[in-house]
Short mmCIF file of C-alpha atoms and ligand atoms in Angstrom, two decimals:
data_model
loop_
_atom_site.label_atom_id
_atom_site.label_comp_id
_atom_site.label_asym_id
_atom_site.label_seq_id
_atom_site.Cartn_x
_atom_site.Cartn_y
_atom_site.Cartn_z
CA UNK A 25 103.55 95.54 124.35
CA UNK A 26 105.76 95.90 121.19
CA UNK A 27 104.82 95.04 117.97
CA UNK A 28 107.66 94.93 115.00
CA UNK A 29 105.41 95.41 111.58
CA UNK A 30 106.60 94.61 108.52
CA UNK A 31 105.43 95.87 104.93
CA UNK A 32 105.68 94.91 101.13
CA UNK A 33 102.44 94.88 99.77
CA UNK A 34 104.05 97.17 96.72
CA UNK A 35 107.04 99.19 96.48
CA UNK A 36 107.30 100.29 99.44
CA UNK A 37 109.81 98.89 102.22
CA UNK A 38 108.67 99.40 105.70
CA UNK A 39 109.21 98.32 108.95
CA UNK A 40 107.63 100.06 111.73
CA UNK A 41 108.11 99.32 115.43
CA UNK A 42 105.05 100.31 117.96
CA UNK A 43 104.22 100.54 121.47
CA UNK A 44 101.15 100.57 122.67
CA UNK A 45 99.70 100.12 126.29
CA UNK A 46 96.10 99.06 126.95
CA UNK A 47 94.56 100.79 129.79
CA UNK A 48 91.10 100.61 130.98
CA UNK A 49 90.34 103.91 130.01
CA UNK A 50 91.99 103.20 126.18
CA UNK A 51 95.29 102.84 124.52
CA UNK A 52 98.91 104.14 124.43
CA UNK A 53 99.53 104.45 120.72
CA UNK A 54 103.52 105.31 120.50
CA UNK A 55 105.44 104.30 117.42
CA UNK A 56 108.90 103.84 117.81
CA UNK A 57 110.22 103.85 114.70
CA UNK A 58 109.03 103.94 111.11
CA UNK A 59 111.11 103.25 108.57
CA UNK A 60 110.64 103.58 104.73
CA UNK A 61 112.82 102.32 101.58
CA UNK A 62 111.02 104.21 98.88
CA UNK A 63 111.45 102.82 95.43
CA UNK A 64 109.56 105.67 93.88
CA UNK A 65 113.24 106.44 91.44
CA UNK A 66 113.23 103.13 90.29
CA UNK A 67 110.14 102.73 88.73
CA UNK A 68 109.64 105.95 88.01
CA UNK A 69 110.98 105.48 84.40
CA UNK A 70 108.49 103.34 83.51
CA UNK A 71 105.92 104.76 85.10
CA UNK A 72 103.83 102.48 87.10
CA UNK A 73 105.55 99.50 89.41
CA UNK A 74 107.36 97.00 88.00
CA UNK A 75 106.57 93.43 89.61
CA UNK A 76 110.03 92.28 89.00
CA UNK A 77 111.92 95.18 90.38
CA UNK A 78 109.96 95.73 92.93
CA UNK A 79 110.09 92.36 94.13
CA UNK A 80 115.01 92.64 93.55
CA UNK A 81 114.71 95.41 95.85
CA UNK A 82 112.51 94.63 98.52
CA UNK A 83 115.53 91.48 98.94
CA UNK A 84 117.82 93.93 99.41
CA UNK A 85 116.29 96.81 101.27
CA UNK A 86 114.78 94.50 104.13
CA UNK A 87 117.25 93.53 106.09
CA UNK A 88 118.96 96.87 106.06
CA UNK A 89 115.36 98.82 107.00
CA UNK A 90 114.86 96.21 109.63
CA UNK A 91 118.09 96.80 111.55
CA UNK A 92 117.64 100.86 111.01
CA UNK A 93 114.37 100.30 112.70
CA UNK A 94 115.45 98.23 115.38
CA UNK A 95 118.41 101.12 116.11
CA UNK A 96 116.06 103.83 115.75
CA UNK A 97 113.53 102.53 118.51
CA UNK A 98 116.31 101.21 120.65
CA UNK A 99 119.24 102.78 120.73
CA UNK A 100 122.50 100.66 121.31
CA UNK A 101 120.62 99.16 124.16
CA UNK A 102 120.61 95.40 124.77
CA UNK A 103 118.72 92.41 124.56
CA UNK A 104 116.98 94.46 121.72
CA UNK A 105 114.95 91.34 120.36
CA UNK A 106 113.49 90.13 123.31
CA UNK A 107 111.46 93.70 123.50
CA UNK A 108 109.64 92.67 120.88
CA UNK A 109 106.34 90.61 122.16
CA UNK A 110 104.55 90.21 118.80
CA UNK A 111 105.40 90.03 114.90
CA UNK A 112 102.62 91.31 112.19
CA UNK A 113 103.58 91.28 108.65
CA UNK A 114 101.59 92.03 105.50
CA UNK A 115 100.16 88.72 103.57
CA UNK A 116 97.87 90.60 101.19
CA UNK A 117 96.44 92.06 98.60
CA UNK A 118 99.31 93.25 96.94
CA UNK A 119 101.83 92.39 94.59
CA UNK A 120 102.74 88.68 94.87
CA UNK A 121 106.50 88.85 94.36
CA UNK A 122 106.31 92.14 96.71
CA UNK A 123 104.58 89.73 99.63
CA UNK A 124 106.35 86.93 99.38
CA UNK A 125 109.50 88.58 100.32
CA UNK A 126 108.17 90.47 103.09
CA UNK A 127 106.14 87.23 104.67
CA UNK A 128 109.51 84.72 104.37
CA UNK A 129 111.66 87.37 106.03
CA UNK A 130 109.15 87.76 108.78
CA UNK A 131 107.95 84.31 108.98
CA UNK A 132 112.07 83.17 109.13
CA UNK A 133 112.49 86.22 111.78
CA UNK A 134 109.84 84.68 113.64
CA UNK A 135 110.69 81.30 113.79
CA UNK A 136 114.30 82.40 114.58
CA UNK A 137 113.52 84.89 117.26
CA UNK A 138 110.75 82.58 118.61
CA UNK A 139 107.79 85.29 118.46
CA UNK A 140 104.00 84.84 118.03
CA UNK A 141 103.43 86.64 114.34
CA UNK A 142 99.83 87.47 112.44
CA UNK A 143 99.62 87.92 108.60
CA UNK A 144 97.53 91.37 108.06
CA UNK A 145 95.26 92.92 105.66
CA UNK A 146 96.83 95.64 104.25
CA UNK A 147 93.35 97.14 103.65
CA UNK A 148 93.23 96.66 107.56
CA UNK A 149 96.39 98.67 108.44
CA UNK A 150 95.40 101.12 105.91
CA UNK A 151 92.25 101.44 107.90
CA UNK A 152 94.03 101.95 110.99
CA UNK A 153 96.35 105.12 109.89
CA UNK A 154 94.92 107.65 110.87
CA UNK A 155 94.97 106.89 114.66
CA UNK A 156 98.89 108.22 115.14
CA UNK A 157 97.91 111.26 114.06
CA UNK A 158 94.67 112.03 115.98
CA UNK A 159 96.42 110.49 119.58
CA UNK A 160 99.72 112.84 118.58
CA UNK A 161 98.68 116.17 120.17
CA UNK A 162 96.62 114.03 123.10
CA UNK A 163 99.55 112.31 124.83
CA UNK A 164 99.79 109.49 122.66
CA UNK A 165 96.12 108.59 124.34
CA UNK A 166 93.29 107.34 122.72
CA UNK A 167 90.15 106.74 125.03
CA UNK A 168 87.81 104.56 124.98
CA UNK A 169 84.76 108.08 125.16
CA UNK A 170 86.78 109.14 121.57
CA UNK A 171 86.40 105.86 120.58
CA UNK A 172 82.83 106.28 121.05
CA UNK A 173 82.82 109.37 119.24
CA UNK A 174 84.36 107.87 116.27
CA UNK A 175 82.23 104.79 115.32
CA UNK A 176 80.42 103.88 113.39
CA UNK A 177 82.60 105.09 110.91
CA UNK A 178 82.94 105.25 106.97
CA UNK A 179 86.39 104.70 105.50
CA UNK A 180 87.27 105.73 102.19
CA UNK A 181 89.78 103.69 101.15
CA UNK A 182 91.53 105.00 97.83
CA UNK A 183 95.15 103.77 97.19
CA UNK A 184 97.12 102.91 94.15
CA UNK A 185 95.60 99.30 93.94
CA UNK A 186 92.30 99.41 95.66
CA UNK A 187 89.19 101.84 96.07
CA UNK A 188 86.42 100.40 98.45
CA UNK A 189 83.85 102.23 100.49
CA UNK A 190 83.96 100.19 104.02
CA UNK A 191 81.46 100.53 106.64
CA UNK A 192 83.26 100.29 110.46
CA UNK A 193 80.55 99.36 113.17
CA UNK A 194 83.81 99.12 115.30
CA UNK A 195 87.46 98.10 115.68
CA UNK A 196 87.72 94.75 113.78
CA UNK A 197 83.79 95.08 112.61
CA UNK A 198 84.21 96.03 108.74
CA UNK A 199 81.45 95.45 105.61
CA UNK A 200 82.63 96.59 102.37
CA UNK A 201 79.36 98.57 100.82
CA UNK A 202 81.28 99.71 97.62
CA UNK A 203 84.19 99.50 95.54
CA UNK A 204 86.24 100.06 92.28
CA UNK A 205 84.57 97.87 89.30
CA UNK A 206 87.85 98.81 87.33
CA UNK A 207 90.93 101.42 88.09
CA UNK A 208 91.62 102.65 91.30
CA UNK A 209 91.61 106.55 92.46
CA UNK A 210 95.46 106.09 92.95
CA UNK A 211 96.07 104.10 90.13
CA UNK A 212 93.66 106.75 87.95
CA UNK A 213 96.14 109.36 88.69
CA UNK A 214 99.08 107.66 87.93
CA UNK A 215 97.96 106.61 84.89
CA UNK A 216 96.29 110.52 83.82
CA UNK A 217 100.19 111.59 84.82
CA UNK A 218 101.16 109.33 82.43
CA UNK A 219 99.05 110.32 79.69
CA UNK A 220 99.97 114.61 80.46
CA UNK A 221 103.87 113.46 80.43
CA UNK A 222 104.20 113.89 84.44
CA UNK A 223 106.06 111.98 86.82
CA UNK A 224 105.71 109.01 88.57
CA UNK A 225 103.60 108.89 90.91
CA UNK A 226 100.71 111.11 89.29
CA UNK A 227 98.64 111.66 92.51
CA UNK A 228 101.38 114.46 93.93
CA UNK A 229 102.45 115.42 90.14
CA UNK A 230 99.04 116.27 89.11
CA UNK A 231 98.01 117.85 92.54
CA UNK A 232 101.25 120.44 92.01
CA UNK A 233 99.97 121.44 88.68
CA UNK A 234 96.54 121.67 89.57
CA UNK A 235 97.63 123.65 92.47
CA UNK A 236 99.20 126.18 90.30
CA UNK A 237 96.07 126.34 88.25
CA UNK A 238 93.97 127.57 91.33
CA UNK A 239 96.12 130.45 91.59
CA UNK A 240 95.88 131.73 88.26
CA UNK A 241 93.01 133.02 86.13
CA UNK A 242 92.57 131.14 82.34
CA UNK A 243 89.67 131.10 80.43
CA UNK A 244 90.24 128.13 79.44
CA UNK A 245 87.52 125.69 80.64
CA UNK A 246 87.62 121.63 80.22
CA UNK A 247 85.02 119.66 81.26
CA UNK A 248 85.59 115.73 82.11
CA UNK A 249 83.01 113.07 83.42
CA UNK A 250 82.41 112.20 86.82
CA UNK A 251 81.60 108.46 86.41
CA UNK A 252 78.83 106.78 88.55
CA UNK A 253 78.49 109.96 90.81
CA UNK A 254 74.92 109.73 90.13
CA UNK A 255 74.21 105.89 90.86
CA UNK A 256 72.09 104.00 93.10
CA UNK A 257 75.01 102.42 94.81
CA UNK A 258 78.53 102.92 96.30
CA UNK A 259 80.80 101.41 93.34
CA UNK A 260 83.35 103.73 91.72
CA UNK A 261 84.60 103.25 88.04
CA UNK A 262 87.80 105.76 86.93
CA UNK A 263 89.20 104.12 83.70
CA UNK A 264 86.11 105.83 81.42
CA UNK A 265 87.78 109.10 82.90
CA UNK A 266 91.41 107.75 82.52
CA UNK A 267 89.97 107.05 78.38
CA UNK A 268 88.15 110.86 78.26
CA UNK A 269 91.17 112.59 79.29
CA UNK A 270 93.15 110.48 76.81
CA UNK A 271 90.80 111.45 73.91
CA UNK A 272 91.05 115.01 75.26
CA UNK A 273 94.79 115.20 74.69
CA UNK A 274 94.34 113.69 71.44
CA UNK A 275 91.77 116.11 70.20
CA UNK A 276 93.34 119.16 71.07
CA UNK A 277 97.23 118.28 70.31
CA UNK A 278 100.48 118.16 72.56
CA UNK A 279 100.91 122.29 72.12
CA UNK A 280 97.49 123.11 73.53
CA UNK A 281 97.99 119.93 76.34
CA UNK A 282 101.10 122.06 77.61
CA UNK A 283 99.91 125.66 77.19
CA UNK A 284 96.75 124.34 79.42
CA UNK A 285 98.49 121.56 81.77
CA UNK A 286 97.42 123.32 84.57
CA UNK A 287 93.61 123.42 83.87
CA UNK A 288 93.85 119.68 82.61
CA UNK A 289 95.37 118.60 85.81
CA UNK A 290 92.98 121.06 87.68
CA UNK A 291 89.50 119.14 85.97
CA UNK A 292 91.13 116.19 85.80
CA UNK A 293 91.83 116.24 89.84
CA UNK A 294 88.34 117.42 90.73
CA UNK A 295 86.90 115.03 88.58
CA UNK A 296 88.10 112.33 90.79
CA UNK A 297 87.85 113.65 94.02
CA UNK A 298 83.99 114.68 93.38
CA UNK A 299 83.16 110.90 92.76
CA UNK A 300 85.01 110.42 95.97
CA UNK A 301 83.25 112.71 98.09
CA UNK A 302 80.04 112.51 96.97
CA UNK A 303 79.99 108.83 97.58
CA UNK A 304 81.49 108.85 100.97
CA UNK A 305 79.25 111.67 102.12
CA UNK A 306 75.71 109.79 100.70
CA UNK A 307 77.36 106.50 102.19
CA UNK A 308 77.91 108.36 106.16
CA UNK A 309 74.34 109.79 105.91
CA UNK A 310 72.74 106.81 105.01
CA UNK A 311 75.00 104.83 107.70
CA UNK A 312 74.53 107.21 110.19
CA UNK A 313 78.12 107.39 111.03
CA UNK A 314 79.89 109.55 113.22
CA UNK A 315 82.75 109.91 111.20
CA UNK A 316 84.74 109.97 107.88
CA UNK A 317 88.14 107.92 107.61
CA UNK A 318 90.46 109.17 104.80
CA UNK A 319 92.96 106.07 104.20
CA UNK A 320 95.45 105.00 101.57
CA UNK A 321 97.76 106.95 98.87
CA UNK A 322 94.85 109.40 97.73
CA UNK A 323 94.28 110.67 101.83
CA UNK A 324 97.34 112.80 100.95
CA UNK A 325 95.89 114.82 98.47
CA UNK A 326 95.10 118.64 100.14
CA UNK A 327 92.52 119.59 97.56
CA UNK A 328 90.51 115.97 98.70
CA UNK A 329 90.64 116.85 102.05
CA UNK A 330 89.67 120.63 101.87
CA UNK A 331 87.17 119.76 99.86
CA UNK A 332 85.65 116.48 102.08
CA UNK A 333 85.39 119.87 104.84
CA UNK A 334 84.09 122.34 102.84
CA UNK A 335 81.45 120.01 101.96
CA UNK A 336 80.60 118.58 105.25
CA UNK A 337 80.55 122.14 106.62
CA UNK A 338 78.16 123.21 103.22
CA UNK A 339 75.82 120.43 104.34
CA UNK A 340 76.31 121.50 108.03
CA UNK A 341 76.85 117.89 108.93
CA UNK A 342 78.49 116.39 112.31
CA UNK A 343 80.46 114.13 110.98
CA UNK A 344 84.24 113.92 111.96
CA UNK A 345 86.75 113.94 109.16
CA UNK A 346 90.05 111.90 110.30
CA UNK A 347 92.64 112.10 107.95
CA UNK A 348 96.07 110.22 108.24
CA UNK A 349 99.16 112.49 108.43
CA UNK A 350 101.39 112.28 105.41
CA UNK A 351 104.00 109.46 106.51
CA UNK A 352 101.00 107.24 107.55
CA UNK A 353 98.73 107.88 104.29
CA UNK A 354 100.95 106.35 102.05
CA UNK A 355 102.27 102.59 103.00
CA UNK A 356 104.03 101.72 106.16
CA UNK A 357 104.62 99.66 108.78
CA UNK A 358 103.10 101.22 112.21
CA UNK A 359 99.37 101.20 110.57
CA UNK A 360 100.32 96.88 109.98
CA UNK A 361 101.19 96.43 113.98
CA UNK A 362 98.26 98.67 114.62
CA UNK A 363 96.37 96.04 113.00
CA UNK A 364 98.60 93.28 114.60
CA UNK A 365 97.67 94.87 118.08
CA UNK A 366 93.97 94.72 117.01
CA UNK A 367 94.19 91.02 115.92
CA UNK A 368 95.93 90.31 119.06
CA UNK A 369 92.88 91.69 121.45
CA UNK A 370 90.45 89.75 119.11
CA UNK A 371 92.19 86.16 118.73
CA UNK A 372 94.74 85.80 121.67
CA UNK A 373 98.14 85.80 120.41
CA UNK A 374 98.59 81.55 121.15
CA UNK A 375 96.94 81.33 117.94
CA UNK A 376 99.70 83.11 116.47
CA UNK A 377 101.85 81.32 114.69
CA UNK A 378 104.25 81.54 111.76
CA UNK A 379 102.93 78.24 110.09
CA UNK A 380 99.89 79.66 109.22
CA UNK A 381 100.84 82.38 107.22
CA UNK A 382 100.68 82.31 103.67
CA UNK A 383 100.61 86.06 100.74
CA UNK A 384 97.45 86.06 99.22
CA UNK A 385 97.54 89.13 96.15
CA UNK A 386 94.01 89.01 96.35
CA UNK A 387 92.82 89.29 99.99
CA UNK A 388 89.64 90.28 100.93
CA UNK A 389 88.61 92.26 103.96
CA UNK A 390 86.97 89.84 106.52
CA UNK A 391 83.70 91.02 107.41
O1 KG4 B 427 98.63 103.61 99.67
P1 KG4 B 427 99.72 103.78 98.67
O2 KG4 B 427 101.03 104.32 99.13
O3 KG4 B 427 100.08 102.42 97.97
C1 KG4 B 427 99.16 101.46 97.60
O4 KG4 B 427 98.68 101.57 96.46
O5 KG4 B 427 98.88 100.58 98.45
O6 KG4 B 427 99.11 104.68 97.50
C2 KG4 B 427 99.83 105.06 96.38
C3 KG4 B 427 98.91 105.84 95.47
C4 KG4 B 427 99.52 106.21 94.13
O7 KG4 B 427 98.61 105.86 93.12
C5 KG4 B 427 99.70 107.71 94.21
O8 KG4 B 427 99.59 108.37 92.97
C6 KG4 B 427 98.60 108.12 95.16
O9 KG4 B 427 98.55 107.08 96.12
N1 KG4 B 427 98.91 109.41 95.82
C7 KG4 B 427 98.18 110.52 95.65
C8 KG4 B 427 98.84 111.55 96.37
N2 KG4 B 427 99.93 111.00 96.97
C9 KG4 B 427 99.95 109.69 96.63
N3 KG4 B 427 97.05 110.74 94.94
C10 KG4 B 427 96.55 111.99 94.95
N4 KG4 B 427 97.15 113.02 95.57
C11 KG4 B 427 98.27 112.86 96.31
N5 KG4 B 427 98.82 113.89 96.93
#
């Protein structure tokens, strides 16, 4: 089967084209293509997206990343269209101008084209992206016995919009046990970038300062909250930490905030990724699960996932840490037909059609 995907949840462009193969032992997972319009320069200047823009250029970008998608996964060969056997396009959460041009292109492809399409959960694709990487070194294979191995599962989920704690019995069996009650991880960094006069997006500009800071050897010592690692349940909360590192810069002047960047960026990164781990680790050992799931944005962060290890190792626990390579952490298309494939198995893809779909900014996960 081939599955185009289409994403626009934010400012990101994708479209993604995947094959996969059921077997009875498992799946094929082979993407074809994956193609990304970054608009990273654009709203860079402003630093954080802006609806409006975002919205101008995923117009223009689409129909240009569609067709390099297309070429990329099929060559000059013919007939090119009917290859493709399903559609799966991104209706939410998101960015409502973002959607809506991403959902009418697909929904107009589909009707054109003739092809059964599903509306995804972009919380669902996210959920989803780590699975190129693990089948890559295993012949694109991913067996039902590692399947096993895998669930039940805990997925962080930390992104620029969203940071939920999601319990996976299994493929398509999700119950969100915790979330963000105000900023998310993602969106925490950009915003902490902001405030230390680094570049859009702040996850990678604070992680290369913070980097540099591990190498050197300051006295200097900051010390910043770590909100709600201590409580009784599995919510985060990052905008108290977002405030104390404001106040922080304030108190000690723009001089002393350069001389000591490095540190800042250093506490202000751990910080964050304590809350994370902390919460995800309590949440897999109550759960039982058999493995972590690193997904969205914040997966890409190195000192996050050194750290997740070192931890699990500390605590000597047997719990599996999958982690999506770099081109699938951030947003993209192959995780959205990954969960169009999933969809398909579950509902049967008669009930597919492009009447049905509608962008909803503030999807849920279905449980
Ligand atoms: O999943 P994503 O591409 O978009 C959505 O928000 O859906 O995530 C983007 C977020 C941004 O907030 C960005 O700062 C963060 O992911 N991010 C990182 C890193 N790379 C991206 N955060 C921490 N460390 C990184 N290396």
């Amino acid at each position: 089967m081939i599955i185009l995907g289409i994403e626009t949840s934010c400012d990101e462009t994708a479209v993604g084209i995947l094959e996969i193969k059921k077997t009875k032992a498992g799946f094929f997972i082979n993407p074809l293509s994956n193609t990304i319009a970054s608009q990273i320069k654009i709203h860079r200047k402003y630093g954080g997206v802006v609806p409006m823009l975002a919205s101008r250029e995923h117009t223009k970008n689409i129909p240009i990343i569609t067709k390099k998608a297309l070429e990329q996964a099929f060559g000059s060969k013919k007939d090119i269209i009917q290859k493709i056997d399903l559609m799966a396009v991104t209706k939410g959460p998101g960015l409502i101008l973002s959607l809506l041009i991403g959902v009418n292109f697909a929904k107009t492809l589909a009707w054109k084209w003739n092809k059964p399409i599903i509306g995804i959960n972009h919380l669902e694709g996210h959920l989803f992206s780590f699975l190129p990487s693990l089948v890559e070194n295993k012949k694109n294979f991913f067996s039902n016995s590692e399947c096993k191995k895998i669930f039940p599962s805990i997925c962080l989920l930390a992104s620029g919009g969203n940071t939920q704690l999601i319990y996976v019995k299994g493929i398509g069996k999700y119950k969100i046990i915790g979330e963000t009650r105000d900023d998310a991880a993602g969106e925490c960094f950009d915003k902490g970038a902001r405030i230390l006069g680094l570049k859009y997006p702040g996850g990678p500009s604070i992680a290369a300062e913070a980097a540099k800071f591990e190498k050197q050897d300051t006295q200097y010592t900051i010390q910043l909250p770590r909100p709600m690692i201590d409580s009784k349940n599995y919510d985060f909360s990052f905008s108290g930490l977002k405030t104390a590192l404001l106040y922080l810069t304030q108190d000690i002047g723009p001089k002393k905030v350069k001389k000591y960047l490095q540190a800042i960026a250093y506490e202000f990164q751990e910080a964050i990724i304590d809350v994370l781990i902390e919460k995800t680790i309590k949440a897999a050992k109550e759960f039982k699960t058999k493995s972590i799931i690193l997904a969205g944005g914040v997966s890409a962060n190195k000192r996050l996932k050194e750290k997740f290890q070192e931890k699990l190792k500390k605590e000597k626990l047997n719990i599996k840490l999958l982690v999506p390579k770099l081109e699938y952490a951030t947003d993209n298309a192959i995780m959205i037909a990954l969960a169009g494939f999933f969809q398909y198995i579950k509902q049967g893809k008669e009930s597919f059609d492009w009447r049905k779909i509608e962008a909803d900014s503030n999807l849920r996960l279905q449980e």
